[in-house]
Short mmCIF file of C-alpha atoms and ligand atoms in Angstrom, two decimals:
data_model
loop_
_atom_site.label_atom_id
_atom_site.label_comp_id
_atom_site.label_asym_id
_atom_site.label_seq_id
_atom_site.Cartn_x
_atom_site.Cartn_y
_atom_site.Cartn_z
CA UNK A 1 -82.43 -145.59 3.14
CA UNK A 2 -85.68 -143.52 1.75
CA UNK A 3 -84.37 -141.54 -1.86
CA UNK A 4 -83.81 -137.58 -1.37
CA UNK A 5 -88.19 -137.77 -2.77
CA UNK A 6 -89.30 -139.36 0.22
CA UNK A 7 -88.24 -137.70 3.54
CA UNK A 8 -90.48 -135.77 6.65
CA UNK A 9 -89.93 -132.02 6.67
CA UNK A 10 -90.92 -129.03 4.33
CA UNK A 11 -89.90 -127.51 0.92
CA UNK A 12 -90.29 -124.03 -0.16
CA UNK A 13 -91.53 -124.13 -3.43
CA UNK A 14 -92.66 -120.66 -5.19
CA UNK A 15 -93.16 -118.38 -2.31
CA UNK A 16 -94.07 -121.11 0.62
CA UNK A 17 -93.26 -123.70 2.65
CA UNK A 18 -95.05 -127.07 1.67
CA UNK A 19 -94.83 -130.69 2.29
CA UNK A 20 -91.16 -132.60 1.40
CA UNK A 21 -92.80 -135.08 -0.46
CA UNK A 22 -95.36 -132.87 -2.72
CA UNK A 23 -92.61 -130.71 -4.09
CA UNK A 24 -92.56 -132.13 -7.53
CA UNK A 25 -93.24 -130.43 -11.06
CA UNK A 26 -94.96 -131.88 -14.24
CA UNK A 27 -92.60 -133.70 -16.83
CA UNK A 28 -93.20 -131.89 -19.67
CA UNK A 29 -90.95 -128.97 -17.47
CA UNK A 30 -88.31 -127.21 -19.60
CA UNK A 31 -85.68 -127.49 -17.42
CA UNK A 32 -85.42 -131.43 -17.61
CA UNK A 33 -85.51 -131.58 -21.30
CA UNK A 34 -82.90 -128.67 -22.40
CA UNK A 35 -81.58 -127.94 -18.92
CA UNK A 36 -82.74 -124.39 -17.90
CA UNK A 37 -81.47 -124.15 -14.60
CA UNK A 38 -79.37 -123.22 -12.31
CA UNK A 39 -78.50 -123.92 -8.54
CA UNK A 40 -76.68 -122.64 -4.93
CA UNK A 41 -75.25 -125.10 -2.77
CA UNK A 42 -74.56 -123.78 1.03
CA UNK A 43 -73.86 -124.89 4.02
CA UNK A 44 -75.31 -123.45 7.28
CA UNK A 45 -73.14 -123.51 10.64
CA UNK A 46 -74.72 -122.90 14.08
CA UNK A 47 -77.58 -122.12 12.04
CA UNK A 48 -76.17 -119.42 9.60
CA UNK A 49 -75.44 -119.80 6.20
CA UNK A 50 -71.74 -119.65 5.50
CA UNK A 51 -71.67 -115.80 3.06
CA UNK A 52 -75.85 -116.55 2.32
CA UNK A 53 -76.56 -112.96 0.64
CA UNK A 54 -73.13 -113.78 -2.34
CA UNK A 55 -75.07 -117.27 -2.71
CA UNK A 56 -78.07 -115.10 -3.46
CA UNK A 57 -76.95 -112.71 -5.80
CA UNK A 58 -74.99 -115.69 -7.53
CA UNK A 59 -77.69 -117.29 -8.39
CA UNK A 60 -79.82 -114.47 -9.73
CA UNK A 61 -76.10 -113.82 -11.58
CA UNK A 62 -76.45 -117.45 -12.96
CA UNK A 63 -79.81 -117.03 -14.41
CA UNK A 64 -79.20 -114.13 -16.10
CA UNK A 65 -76.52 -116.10 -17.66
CA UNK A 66 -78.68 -118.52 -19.00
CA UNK A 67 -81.47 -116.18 -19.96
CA UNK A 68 -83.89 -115.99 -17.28
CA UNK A 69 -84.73 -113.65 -14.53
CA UNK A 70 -85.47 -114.77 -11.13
CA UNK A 71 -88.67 -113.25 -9.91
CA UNK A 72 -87.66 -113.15 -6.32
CA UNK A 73 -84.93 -110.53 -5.24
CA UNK A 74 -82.02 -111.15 -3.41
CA UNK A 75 -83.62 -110.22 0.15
CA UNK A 76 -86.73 -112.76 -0.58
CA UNK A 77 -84.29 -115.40 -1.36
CA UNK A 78 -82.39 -114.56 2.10
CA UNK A 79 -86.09 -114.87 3.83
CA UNK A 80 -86.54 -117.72 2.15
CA UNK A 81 -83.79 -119.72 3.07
CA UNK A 82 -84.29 -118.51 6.57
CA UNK A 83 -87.76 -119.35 6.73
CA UNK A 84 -86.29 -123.19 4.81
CA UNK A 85 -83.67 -123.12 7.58
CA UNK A 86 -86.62 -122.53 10.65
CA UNK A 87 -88.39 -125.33 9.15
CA UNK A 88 -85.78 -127.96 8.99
CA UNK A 89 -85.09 -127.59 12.83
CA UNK A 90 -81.36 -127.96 11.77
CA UNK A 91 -77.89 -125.73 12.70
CA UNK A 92 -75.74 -127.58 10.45
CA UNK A 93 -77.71 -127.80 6.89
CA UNK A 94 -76.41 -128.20 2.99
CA UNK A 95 -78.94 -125.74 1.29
CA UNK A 96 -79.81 -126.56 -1.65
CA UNK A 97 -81.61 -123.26 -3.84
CA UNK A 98 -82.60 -124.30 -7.42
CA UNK A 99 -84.49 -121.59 -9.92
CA UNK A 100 -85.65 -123.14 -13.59
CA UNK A 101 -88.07 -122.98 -16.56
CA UNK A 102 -91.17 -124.74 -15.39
CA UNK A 103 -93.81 -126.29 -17.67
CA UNK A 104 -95.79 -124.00 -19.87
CA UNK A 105 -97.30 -123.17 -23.40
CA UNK A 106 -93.36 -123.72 -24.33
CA UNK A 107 -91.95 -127.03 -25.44
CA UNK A 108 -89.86 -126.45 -28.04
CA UNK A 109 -85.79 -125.20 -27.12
CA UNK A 110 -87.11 -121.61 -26.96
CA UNK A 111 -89.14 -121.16 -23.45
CA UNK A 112 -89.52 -117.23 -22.66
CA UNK A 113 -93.21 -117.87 -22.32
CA UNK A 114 -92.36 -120.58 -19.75
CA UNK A 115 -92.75 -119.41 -15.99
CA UNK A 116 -89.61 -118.98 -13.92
CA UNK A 117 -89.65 -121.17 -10.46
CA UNK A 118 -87.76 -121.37 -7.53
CA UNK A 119 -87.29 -124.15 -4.54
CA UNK A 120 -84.92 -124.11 -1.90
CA UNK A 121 -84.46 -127.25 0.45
CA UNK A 122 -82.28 -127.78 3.24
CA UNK A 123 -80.90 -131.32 4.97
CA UNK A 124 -77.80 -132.88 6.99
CA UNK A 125 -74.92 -133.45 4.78
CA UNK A 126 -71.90 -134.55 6.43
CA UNK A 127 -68.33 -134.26 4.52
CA UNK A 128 -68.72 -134.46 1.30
CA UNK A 129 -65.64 -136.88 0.23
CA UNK A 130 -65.95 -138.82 3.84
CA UNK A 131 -62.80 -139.66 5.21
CA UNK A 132 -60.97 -138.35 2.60
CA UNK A 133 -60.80 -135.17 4.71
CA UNK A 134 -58.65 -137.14 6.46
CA UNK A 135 -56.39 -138.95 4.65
CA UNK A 136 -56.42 -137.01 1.23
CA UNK A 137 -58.42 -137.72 -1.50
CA UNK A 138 -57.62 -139.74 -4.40
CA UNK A 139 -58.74 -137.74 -7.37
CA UNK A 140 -58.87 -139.16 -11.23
CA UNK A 141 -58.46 -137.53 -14.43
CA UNK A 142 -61.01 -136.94 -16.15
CA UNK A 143 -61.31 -137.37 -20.18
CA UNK A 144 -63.67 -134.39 -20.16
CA UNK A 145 -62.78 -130.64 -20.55
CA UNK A 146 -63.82 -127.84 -18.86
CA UNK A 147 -65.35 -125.75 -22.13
CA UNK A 148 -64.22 -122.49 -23.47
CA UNK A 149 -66.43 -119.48 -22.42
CA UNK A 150 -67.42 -119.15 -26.22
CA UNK A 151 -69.09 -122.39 -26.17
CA UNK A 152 -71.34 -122.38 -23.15
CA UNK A 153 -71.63 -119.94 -19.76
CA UNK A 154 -68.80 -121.24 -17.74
CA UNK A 155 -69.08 -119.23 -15.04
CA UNK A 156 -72.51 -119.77 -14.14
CA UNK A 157 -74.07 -122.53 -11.63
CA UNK A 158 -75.85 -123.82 -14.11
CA UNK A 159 -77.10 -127.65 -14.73
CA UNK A 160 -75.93 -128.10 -18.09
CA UNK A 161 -72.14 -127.49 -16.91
CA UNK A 162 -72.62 -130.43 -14.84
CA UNK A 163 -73.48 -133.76 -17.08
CA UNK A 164 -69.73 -133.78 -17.79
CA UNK A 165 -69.22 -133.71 -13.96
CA UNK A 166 -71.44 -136.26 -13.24
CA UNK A 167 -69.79 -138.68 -16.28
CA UNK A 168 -66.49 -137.83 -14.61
CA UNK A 169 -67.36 -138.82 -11.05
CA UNK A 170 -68.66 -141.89 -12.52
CA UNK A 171 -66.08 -143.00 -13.70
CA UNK A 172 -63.43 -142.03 -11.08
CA UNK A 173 -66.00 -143.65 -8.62
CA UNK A 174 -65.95 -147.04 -10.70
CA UNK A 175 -61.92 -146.54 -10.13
CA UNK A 176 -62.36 -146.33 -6.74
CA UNK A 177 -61.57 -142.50 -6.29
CA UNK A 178 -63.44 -140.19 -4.88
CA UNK A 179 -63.50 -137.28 -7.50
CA UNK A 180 -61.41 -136.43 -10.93
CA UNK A 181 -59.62 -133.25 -11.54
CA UNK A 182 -60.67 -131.69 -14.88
CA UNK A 183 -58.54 -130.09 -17.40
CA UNK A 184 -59.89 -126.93 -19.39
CA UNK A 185 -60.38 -127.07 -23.57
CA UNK A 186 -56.71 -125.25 -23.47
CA UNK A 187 -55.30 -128.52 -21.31
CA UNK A 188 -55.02 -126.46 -18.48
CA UNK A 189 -55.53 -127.50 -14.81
CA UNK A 190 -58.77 -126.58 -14.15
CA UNK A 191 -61.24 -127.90 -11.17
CA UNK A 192 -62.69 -131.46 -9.76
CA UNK A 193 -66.21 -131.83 -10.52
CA UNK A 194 -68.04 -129.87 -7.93
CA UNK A 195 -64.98 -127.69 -5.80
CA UNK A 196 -61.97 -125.76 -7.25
CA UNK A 197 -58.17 -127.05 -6.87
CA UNK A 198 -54.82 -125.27 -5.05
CA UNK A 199 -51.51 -126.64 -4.79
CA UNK A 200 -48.55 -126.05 -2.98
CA UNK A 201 -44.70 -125.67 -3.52
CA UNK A 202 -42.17 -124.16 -1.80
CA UNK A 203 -44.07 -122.15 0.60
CA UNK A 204 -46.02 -120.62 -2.05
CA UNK A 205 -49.58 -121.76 -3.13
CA UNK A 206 -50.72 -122.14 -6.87
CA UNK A 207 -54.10 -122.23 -7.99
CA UNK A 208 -55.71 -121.87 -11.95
CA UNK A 209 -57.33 -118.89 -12.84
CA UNK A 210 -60.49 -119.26 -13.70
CA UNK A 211 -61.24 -117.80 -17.03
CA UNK A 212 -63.05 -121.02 -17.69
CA UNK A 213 -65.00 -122.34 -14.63
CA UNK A 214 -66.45 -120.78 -11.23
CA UNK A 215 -64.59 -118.73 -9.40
CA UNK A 216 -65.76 -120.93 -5.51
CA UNK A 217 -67.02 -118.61 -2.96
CA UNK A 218 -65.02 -121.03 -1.06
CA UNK A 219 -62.01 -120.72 -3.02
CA UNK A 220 -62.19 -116.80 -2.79
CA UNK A 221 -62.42 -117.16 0.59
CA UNK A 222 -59.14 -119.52 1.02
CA UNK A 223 -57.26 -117.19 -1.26
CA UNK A 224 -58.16 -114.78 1.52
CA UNK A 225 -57.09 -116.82 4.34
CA UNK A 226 -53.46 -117.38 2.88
CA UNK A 227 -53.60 -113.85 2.00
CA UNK A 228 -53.89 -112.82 5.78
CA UNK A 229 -51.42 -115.14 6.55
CA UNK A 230 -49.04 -113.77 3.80
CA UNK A 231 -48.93 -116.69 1.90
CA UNK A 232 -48.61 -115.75 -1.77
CA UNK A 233 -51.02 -117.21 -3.80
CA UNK A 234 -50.64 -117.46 -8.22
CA UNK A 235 -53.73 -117.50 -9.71
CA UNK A 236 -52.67 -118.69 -13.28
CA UNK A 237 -52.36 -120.82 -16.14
CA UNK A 238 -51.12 -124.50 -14.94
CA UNK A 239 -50.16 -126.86 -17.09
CA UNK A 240 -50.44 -130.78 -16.30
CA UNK A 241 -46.84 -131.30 -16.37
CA UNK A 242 -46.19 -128.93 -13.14
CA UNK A 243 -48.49 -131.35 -11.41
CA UNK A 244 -45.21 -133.85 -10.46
CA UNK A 245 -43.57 -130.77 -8.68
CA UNK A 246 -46.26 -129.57 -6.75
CA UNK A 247 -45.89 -131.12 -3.04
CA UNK A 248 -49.54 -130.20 -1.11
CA UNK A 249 -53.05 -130.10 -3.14
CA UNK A 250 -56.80 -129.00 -1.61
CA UNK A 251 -59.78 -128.52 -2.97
CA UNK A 252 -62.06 -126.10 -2.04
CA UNK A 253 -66.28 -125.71 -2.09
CA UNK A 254 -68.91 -125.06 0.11
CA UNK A 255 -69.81 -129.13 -0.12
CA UNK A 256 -66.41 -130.21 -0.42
CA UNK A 257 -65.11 -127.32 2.27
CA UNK A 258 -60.92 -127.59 2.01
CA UNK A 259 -60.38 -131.52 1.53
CA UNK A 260 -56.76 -132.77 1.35
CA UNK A 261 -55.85 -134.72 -1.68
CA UNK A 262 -53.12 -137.61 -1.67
CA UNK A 263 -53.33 -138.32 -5.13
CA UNK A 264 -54.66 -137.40 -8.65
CA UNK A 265 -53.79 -139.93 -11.36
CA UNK A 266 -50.35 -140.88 -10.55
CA UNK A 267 -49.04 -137.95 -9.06
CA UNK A 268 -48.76 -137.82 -5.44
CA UNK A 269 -49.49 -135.36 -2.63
CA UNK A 270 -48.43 -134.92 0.75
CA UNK A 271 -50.92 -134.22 3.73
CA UNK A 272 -48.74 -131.41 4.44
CA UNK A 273 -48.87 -128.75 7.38
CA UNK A 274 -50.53 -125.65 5.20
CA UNK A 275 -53.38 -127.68 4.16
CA UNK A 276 -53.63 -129.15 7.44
CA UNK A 277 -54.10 -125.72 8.39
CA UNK A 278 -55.79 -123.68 5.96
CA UNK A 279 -58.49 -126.80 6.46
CA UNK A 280 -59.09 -125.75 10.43
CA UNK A 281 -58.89 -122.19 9.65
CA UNK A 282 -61.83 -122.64 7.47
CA UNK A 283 -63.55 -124.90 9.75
CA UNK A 284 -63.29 -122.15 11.93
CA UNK A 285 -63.64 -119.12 10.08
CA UNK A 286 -67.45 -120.82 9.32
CA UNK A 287 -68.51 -121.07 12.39
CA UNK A 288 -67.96 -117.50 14.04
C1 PLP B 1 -68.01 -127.09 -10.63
C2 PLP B 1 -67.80 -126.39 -9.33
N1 PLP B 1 -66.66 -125.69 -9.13
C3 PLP B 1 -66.40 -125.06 -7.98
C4 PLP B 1 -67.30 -125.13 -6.92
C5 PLP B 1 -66.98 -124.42 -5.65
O1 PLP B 1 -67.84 -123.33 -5.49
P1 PLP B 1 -68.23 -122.76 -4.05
O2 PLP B 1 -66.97 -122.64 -3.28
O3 PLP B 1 -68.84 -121.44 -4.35
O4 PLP B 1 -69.18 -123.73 -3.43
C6 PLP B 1 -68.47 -125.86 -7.06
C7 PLP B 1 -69.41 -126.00 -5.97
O5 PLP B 1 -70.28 -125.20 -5.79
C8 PLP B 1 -68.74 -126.49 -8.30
O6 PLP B 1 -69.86 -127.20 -8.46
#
């Protein structure tokens, strides 16, 4: 299998389309050495992006966050992706936007003099945790916290939030799970490492609040599903100890869509009927 560097197809890279393979950018870019950058991930059905104009304006939001402007608006990033999308040949598509501080007469932490750039590619990405969408997922816990909004931007899409992911998937990978559930500097529930969390208990669904970590477009979107099916639905504070009463669990993102989970740690969770169907609602909510 060829590496995500070496694949046929095109790239839009600063304002056009150009070959997969030549989309690179010089090492000395700021973005790899202090992380100044942020991302979208989407997912195109029947060839249209699943809410494309709030991935957008999130990632112009996320920027900002971080201290750079994008210098695209939000309807050139639409035309982009569309014109990504045309490219590809592809109806089903992950789309992946990223915007960062390139290379410039910057190399020291402080890069306002840097250029801002922009890419957006787009490929087949099947289910995210496999066959866990089946069965449930087995989830770790992770010995990483989700930080406090004083000590970094939590809410935006931004790289840095994401070495702690990565560190946690590791290691839940190397215990044969398929993602760990994070806890926030509090010791609150928080998220996995790339999709938000909801449980279920007598009817009624739970999910944290997130004060602390992004708010899914996908997990807005659920909470909007069970709200039209007058579900109620707790956005709060959830501390690990209610995990052993809780009877269903989900997670929720635009890679991981709404993925059962069996297990996190050694707490167990049944496949039950709600996520069952709150899972083919979304499926098909997507698509129309
Ligand atoms: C850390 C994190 N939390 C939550 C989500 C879910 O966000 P969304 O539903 O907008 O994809 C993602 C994925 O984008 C993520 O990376």
């Amino acid at each position: 299998m060829s590496g995500y560097d070496d694949r046929d197809g095109q790239i839009w890279m600063d304002g056009k389309l150009i070959d997969w393979r030549d989309a690179n950018v010089h090492i000395l870019t700021h973005a790899m050495h202090y992380a100044s950058s942020v991302f979208e991930g989407e997912r195109a059905y029947n060839g249209k992006i699943f809410k494309s104009r709030q991935h957008s304006e999130r990632l112009k939001k996320s920027a900002n966050m971080i201290d750079f402007d994008i210098p695209w608006t939000v309807d050139e990033i639409e035309a982009a992706k569309a014109e990504v999308m045309a490219a590809s040949g592809l109806t089903d598509a992950y789309v992946r936007a990223v915007a960062w501080r390139g290379a410039g007469e910057d190399m020291g932490v402080a890069s306002a003099r840097n250029p801002v750039r922009m890419a957006i590619a787009a490929w087949e990405w099947g289910a995210y945790y496999g066959d866990a969408k089946m069965k449930g997922a087995k989830l770790d816990i992770s010995k990483w916290k989700r930080p406090s909004p004083e000590t970094i931007p939590s809410h935006a899409k931004a790289a840095g939030l994401y070495m702690i992911c990565t560190m946690s998937k590791h290691a839940a990978e190397a215990k044969g799970c398929s993602d760990a559930m994070m806890f926030d500097y509090r010791g609150y529930v928080a998220e996995a490492t790339g999709a938000n969390i909801f449980f279920v208990k007598d009817g009624e669904v739970h999910t944290p609040d997130p004060d602390c970590f992004l708010n899914g477009i996908t997990r807005q979107t659920v909470i909007g599903m069970l709200k039209d099916r007058q579900i109620k639905v707790h956005e709060r504070h959830i501390m690990p100890e209610e995990l052993e009463g809780f009877e269903q669990c989900w997670l929720t993102g635009t890679a991981a869509e709404v993925t059962p989970v069996g297990q996190i740690g050694d707490y167990n969770f049944e496949v039950g009927s709600l996520t069952r169907d709150i899972a083919a609602g979304y499926e098909k909510l997507v698509r129309l």
